[in-house]
Coordinates of C-alpha atoms and ligand atoms in Angstrom, one line a residue:
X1 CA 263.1 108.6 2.8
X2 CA 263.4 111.8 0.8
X3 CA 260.4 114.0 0.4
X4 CA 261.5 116.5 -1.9
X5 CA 264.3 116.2 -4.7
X6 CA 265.7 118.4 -7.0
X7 CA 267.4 117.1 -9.8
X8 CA 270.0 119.4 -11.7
X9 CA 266.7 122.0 -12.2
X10 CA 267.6 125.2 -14.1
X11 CA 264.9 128.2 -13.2
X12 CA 265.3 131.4 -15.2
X13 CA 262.9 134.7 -15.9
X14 CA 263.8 135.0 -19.4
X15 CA 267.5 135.5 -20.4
X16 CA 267.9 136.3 -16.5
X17 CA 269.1 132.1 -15.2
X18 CA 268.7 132.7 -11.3
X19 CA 269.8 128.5 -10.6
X20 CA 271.6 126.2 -13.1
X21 CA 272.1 122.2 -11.9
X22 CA 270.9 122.9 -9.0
X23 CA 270.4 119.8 -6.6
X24 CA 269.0 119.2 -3.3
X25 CA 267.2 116.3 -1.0
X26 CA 265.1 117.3 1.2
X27 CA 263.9 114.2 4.0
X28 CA 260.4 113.1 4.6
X29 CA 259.2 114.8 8.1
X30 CA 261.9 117.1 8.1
X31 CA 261.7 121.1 8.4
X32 CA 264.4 122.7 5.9
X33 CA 265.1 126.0 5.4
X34 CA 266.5 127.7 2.3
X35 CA 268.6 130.6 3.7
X36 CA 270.0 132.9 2.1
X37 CA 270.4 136.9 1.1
X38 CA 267.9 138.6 -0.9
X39 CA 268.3 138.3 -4.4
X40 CA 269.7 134.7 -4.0
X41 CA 267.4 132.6 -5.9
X42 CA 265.4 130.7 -2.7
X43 CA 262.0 131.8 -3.7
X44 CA 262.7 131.0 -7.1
X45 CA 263.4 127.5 -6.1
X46 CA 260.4 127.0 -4.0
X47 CA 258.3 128.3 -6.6
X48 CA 259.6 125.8 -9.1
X49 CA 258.2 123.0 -6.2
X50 CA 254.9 124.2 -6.0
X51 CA 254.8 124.9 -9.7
X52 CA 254.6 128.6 -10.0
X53 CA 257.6 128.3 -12.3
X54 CA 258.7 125.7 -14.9
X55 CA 262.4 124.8 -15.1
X56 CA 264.0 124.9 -18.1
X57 CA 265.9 122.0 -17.4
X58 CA 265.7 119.2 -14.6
X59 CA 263.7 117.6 -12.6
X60 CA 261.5 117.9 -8.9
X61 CA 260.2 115.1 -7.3
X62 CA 257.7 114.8 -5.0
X63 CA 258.1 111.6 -3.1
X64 CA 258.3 109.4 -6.1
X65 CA 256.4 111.3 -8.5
X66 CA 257.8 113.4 -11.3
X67 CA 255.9 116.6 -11.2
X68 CA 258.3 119.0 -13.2
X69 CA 255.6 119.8 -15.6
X70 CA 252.4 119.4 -13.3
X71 CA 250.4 122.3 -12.5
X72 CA 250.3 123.9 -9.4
X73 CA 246.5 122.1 -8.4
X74 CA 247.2 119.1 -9.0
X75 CA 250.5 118.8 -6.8
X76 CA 249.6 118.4 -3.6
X77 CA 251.7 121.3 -1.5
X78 CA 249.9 124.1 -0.1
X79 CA 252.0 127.6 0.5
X80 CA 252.1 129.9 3.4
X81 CA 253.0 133.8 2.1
X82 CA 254.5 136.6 4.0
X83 CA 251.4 138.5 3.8
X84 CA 248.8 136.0 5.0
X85 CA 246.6 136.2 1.6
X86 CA 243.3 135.6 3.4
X87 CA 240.1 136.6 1.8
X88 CA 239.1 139.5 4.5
X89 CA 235.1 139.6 3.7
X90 CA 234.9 135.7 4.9
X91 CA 235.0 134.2 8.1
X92 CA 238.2 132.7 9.6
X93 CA 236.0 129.3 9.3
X94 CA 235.6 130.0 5.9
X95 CA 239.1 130.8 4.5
X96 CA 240.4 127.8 6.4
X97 CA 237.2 125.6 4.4
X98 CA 238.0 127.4 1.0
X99 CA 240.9 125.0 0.2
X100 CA 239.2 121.7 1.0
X101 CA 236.4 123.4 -1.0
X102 CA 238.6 124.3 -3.9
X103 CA 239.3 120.0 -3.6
X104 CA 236.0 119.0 -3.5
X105 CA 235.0 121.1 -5.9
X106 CA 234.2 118.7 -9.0
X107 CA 232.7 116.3 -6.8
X108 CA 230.5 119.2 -5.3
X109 CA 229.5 120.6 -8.8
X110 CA 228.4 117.4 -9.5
X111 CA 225.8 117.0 -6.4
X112 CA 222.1 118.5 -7.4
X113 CA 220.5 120.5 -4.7
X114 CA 217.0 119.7 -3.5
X115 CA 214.3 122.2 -4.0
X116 CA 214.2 123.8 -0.3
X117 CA 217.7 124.7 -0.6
X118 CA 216.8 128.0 -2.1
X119 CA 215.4 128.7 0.7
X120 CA 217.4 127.9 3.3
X121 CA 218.5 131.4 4.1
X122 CA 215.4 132.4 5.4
X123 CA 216.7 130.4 8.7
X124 CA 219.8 132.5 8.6
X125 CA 218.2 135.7 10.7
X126 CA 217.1 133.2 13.6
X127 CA 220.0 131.2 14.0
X128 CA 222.5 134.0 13.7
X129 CA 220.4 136.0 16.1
X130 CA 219.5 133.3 18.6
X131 CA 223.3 131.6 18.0
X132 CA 224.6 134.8 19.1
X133 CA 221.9 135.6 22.2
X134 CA 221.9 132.4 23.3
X135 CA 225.0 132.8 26.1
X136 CA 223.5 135.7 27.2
X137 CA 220.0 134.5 27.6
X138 CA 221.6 131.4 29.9
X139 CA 223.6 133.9 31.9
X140 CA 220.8 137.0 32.4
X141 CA 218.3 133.2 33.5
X142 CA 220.4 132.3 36.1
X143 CA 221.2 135.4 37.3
X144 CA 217.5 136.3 37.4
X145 CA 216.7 132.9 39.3
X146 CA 218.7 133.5 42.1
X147 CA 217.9 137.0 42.6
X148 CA 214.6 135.5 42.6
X149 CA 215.2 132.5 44.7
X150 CA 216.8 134.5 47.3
X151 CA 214.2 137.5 47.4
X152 CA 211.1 134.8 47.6
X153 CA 212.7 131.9 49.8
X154 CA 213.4 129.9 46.7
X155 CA 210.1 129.7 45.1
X156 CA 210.6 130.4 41.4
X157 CA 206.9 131.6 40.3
X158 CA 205.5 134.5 38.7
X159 CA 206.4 136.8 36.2
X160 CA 210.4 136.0 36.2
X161 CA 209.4 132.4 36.2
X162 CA 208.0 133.3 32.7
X163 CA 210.3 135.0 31.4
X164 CA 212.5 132.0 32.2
X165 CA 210.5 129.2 30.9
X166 CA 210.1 131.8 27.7
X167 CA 214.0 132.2 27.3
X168 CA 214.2 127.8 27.7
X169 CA 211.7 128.1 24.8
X170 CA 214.0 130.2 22.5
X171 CA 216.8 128.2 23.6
X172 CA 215.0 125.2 22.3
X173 CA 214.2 126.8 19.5
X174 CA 217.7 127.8 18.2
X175 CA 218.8 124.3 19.4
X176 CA 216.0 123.0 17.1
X177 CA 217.0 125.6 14.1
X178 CA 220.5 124.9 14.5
X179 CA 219.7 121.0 14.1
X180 CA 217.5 121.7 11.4
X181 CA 220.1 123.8 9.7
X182 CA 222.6 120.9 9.8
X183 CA 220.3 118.4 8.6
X184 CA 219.3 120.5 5.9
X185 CA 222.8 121.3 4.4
X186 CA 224.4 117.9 5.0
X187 CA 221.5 116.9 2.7
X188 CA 222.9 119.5 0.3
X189 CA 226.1 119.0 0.5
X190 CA 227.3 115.9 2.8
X191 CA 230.4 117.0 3.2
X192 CA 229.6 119.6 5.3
X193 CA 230.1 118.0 8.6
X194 CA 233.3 116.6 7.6
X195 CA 234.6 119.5 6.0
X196 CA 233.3 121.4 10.0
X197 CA 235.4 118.9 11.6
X198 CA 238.5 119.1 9.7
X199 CA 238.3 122.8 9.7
X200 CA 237.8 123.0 13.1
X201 CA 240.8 120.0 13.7
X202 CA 243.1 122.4 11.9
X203 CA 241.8 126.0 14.0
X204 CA 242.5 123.8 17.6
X205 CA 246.4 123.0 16.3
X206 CA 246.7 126.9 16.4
X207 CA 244.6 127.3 19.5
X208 CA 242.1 129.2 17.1
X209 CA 238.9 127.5 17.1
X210 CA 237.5 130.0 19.4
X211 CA 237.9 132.7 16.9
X212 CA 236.6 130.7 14.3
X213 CA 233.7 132.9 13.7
X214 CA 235.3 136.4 13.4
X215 CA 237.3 138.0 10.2
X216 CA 240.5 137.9 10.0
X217 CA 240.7 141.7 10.2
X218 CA 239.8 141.3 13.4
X219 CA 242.9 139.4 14.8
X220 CA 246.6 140.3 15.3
X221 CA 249.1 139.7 12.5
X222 CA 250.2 136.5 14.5
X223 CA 247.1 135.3 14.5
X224 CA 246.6 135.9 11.0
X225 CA 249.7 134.0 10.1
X226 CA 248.1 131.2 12.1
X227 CA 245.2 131.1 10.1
X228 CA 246.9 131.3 7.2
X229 CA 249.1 127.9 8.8
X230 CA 245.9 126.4 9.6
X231 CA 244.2 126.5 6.5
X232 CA 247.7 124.9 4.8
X233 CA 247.2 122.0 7.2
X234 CA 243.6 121.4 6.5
X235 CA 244.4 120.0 2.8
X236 CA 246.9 117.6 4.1
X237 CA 249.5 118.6 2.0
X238 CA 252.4 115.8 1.3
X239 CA 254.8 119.2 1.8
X240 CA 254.1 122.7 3.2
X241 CA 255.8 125.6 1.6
X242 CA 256.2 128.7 3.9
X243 CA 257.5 132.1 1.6
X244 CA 259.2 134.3 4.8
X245 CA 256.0 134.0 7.1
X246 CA 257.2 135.8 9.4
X247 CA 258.7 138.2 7.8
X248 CA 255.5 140.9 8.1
X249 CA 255.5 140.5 11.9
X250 CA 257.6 142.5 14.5
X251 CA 260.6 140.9 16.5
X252 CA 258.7 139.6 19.5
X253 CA 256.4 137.8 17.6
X254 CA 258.3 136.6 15.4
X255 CA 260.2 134.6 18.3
X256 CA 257.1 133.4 19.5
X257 CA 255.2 131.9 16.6
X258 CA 258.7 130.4 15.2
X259 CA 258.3 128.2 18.2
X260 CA 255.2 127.7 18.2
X261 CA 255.0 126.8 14.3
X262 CA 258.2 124.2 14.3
X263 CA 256.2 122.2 17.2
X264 CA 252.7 122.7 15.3
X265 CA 254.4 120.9 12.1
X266 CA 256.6 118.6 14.5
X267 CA 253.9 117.5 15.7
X268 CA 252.4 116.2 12.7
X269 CA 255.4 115.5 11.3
X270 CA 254.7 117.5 7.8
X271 CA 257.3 117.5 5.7
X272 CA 258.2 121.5 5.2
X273 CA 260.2 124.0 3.1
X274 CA 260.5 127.0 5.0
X275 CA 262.6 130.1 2.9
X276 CA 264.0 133.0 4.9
X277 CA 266.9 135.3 5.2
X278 CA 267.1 135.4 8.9
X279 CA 269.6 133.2 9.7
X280 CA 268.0 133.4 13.6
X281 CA 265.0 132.0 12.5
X282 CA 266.6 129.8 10.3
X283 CA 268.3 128.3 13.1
X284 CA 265.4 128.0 15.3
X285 CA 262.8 126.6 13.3
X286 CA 264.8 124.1 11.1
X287 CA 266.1 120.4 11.2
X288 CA 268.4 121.1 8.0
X289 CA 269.6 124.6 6.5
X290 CA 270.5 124.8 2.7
X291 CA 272.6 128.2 2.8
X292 CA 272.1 129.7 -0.7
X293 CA 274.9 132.3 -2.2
X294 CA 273.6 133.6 -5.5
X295 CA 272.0 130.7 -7.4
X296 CA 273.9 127.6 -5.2
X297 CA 274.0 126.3 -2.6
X298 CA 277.2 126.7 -0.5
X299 CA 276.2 124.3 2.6
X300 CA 273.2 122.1 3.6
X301 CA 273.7 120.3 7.0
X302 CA 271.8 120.8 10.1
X303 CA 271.8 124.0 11.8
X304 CA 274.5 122.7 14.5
X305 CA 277.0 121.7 11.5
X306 CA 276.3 125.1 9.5
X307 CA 277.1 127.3 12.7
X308 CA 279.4 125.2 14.4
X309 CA 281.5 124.1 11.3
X310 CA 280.9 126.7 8.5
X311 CA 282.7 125.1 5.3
X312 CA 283.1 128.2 3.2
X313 CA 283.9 132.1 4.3
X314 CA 280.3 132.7 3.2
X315 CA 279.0 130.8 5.3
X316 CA 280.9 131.7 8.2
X317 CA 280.1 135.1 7.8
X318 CA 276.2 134.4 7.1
X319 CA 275.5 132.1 10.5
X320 CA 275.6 133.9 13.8
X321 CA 276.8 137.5 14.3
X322 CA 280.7 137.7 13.9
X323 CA 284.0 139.7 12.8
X324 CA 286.3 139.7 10.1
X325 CA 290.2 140.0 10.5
X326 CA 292.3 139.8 7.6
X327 CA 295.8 139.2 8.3
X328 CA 298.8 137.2 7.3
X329 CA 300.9 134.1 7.9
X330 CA 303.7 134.9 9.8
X331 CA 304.7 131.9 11.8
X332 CA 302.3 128.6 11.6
X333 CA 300.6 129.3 14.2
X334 CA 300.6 133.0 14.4
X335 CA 298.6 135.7 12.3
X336 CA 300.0 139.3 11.7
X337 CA 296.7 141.6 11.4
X338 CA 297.5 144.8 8.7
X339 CA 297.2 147.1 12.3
X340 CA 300.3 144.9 13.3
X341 CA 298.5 142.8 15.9
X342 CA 299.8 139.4 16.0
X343 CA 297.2 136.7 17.3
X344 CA 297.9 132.7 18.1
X345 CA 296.0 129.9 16.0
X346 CA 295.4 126.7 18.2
X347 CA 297.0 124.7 15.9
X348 CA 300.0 124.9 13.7
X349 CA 299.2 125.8 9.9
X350 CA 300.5 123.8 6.8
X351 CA 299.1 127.5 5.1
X352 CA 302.8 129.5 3.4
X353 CA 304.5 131.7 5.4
X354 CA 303.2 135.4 4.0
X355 CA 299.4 133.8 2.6
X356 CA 296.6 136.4 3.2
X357 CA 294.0 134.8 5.6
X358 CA 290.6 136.0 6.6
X359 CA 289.6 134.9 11.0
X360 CA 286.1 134.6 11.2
X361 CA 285.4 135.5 15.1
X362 CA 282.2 135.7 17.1
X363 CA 281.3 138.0 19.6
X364 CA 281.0 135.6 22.0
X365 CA 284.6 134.2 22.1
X366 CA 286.3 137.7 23.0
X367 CA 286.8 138.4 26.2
X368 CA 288.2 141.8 27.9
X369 CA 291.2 141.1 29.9
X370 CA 294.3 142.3 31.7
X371 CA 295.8 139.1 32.2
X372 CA 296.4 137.8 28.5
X373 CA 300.1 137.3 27.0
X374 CA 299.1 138.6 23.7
X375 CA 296.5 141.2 24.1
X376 CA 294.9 143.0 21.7
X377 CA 294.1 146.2 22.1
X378 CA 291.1 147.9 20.8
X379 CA 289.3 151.1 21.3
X380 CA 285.9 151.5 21.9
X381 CA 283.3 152.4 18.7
X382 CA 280.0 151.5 20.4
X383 CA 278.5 150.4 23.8
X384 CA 274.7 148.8 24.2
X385 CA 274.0 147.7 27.7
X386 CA 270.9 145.1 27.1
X387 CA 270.6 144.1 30.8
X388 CA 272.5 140.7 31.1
X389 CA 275.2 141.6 28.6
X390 CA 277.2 144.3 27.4
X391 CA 277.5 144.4 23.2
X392 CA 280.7 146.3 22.1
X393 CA 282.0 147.0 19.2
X394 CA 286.2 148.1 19.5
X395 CA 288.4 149.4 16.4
X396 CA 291.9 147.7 16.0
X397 CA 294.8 149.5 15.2
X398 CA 293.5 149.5 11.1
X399 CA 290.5 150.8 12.1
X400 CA 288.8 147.2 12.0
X401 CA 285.6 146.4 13.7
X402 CA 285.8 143.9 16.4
X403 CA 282.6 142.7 17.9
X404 CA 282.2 141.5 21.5
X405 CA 279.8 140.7 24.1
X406 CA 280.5 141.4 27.4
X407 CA 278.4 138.7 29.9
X408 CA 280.4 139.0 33.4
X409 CA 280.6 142.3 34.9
X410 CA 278.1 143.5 32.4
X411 CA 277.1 146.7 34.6
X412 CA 280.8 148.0 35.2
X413 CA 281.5 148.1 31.6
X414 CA 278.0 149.7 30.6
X415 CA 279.4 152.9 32.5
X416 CA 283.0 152.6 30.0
X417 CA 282.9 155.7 27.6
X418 CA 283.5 155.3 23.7
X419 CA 286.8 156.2 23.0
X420 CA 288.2 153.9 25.7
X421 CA 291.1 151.7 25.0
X422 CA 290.9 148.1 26.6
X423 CA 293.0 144.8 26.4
X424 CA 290.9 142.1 24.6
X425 CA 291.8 138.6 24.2
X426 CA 290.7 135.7 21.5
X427 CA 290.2 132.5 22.3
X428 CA 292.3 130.5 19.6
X429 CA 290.0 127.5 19.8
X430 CA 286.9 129.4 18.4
X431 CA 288.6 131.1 15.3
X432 CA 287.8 130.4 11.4
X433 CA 290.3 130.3 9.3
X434 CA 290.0 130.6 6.1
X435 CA 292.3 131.1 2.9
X436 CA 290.4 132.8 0.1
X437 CA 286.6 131.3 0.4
X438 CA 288.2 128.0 2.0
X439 CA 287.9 126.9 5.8
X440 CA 291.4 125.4 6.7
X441 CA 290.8 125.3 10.3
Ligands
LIG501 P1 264.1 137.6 -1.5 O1 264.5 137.1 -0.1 O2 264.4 139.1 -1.7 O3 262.7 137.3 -1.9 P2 265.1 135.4 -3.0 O4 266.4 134.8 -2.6 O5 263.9 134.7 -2.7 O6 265.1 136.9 -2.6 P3 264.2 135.3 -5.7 O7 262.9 136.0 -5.4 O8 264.1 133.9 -6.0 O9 265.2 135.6 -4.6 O10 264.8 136.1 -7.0 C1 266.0 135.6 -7.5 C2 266.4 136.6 -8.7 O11 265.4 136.5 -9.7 C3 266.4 138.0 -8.2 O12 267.5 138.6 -8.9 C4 265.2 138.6 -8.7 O13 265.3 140.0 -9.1 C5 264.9 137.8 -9.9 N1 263.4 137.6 -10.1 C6 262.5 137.1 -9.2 N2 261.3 137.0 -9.7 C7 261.4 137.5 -11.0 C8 260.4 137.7 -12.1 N3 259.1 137.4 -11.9 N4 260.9 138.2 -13.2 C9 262.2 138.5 -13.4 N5 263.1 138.3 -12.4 C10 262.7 137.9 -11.3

């Protein structure tokens, strides 16, 4: 079932067309990622779904319904923005409520208040005060009992015995203003309890509803970004747009709330376009990648297929951390790099003897070695030892950069010196190859 469609859509800031016949289905349920380099177009194209911007041409679909020319409000997608766009002066309860305000809105306008409810504030003081006492109060009772109890052989008279039945009295009190409170404003506005629950539904699937009280100022970026989820969530959107949400946060975190967002919207199976250009996260988070060059999209699969089966040089260059050899065919199976290295393909190549080729080769798949056949050799440009691996970059012959990462032995090649000339080898089976922006094999 397809969520999401876009139907040949041209988007375009004046004379400026960022996307002509542009096409893509997006699945119900499913998390897909635009990905692409900045500049590309993939805000553009989420914008034109939630209705910031009208095509000029085309159609988007929502489910079954046609909502090119719709207004933002009245499709129902809620948007998640790099830079969290809470309202800072309210309440982390109240900017999740604002959007199932903002919906209820005509039917609230409509509701007449009762006289009394001008004057409802006047409660505020106590029940803010006694609201915010009241764990305090319990703890200082009990503590004061048993100091008590032990000091008088547990009889609990006198003036602590006061004091005690004087703090139960508050305590009833604010239970009593608290109740009162409630029954009061559901009166006002009977939504209120629902609208409580649904906020506080949404703060529990980011483990926030203890916070729910304090400003967002108060919290951590992450945690921001998790408000800023949860009050997405509370309108039940039929499809949650996320603009780079991560992209304000540092590495670390970024790691962590990737996680823990994909199993937050897995786990209520919200349909989701997520736009980023870290291919990383992009992997990570995503059941589907649509990898965008500028204004197209130059392969949508899932993130297995994109990395493991990169259709166009683009691609291949784009997904996962990798080198770039451009050589020629000199026998079918064999590549002549310009520094004169030759290096084997797996298989024999239909490609012309003398055609230009372009290996795409990750890090990964280059080992060091002094047992090879065909070694090549490189010298050393950089070393970063990051505990478990070694990450190298060696210059070929041309002056080439060849990226590798060194796993076994990790320590002994820390201590090599740049400037160092090793034997490297390729494994065949992992290499791209591609003629122009073509993958042959
Ligand atoms: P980034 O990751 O940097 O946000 P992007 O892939 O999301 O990039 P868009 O924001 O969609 O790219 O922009 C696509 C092109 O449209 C860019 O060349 C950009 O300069 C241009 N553009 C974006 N917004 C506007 C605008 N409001 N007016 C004019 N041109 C715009």
């Amino acid at each position: 079932m397809v969520s999401v469609k876009y139907e040949n859509i041209g988007v375009a800031y004046g004379d400026f067309i960022v996307v002509e016949n542009f096409n893509l289905e997006i699945p119900h349920g499913t998390i897909t990622t635009l990905l692409g380099p900045s500049g590309c177009g993939k805000t553009t194209v989420l914008r034109a779904l939630a209705g910031f911007v009208e095509p000029f041409e085309g159609n988007v679909f929502i489910g079954d319904d046609n909502v090119t020319l719709l207004p933002p409000q009245k499709r129902n997608t809620a948007m998640i923005f790099q830079n969290y766009a809470l309202w800072p002066h309210l309440t982390i309860f109240k900017n999740v409520e604002y959007g199932l305000k903002l919906r209820e809105n005509e039917e609230l306008a409509a509701l007449k208040s009762p006289w009394y409810s001008r004057f409802l504030w006047v409660t505020k003081p106590y029940y803010f005060f006694l609201g915010k006492t009241h764990n305090k109060t319990i703890e200082y009772l009990e503590e004061a009992k048993e100091e008590y109890c032990s000091k008088n052989g547990g009889v609990f008279t006198g003036l602590k015995w006061y004091t005690f039945i004087g703090f139960r009295w508050l305590k009833a009190l604010s239970k009593g203003i608290d109740h009162y409170v409630r029954e009061k404003k559901e009166k006002i506005d009977p939504k209120w309890t629902y609208r409580r629950e649904k906020v506080f539904e949404a703060l529990r699937l980011v483990h926030l509803e203890d916070q729910a009280f304090k400003n967002p100022t108060q919290l951590s970026g992450g945690q921001q970004q998790r408000i800023a989820l949860s009050r997405s969530l509370v309108v039940e959107p039929d499809v949650l747009l996320c603009d780079e949400p991560l992209s304000n946060l540092d590495a670390k975190l970024r790691k962590e709330l990737r996680t823990e967002i994909r199993s937050i919207i897995k786990s209520i199976g919200m349909t989701t376009v997520y736009v980023t250009h870290d291919q990383t996260e992009a992997l990570a988070i995503s059941d589907r990648i649509a990898v965008f060059n500028i204004g197209f999209i130059e392969q949508y699969g899932t993130p297995t297929e994109v990395f493991t089966d990169p259709h166009t040089l683009f691609v291949g260059q784009f997904i996962g951390v990798s080198s770039t050899l451009v050589g020629k065919i000199i026998k079918p199976n064999t590549v002549q790099l310009a520094g004169g290295e030759l290096i084997n393909l797996k298989v024999k190549t239909d490609i012309p003897i003398g055609e230009e080729v372009s290996l795409v080769i990750r890090p990964e798949n280059v080992n060091l070695t002094t047992k090879s056949d065909s070694p090549i050799e490189i010298e050393v440009n950089t070393i970063e030892y990051l505990g478990t691996e070694v990450k190298m970059t060696g210059k070929l012959k041309d002056d080439t950069i060849l990226l590798l990462d060194v796993v076994e032995q990790a320590e002994e090649y820390a201590k090599i010196k740049v400037g160092t000339k090793l034997k490297s080898y390729i494994d065949s089976a992992e290499i791209f190859v591609f003629v122009g922006d073509k993958r042959i094999y």
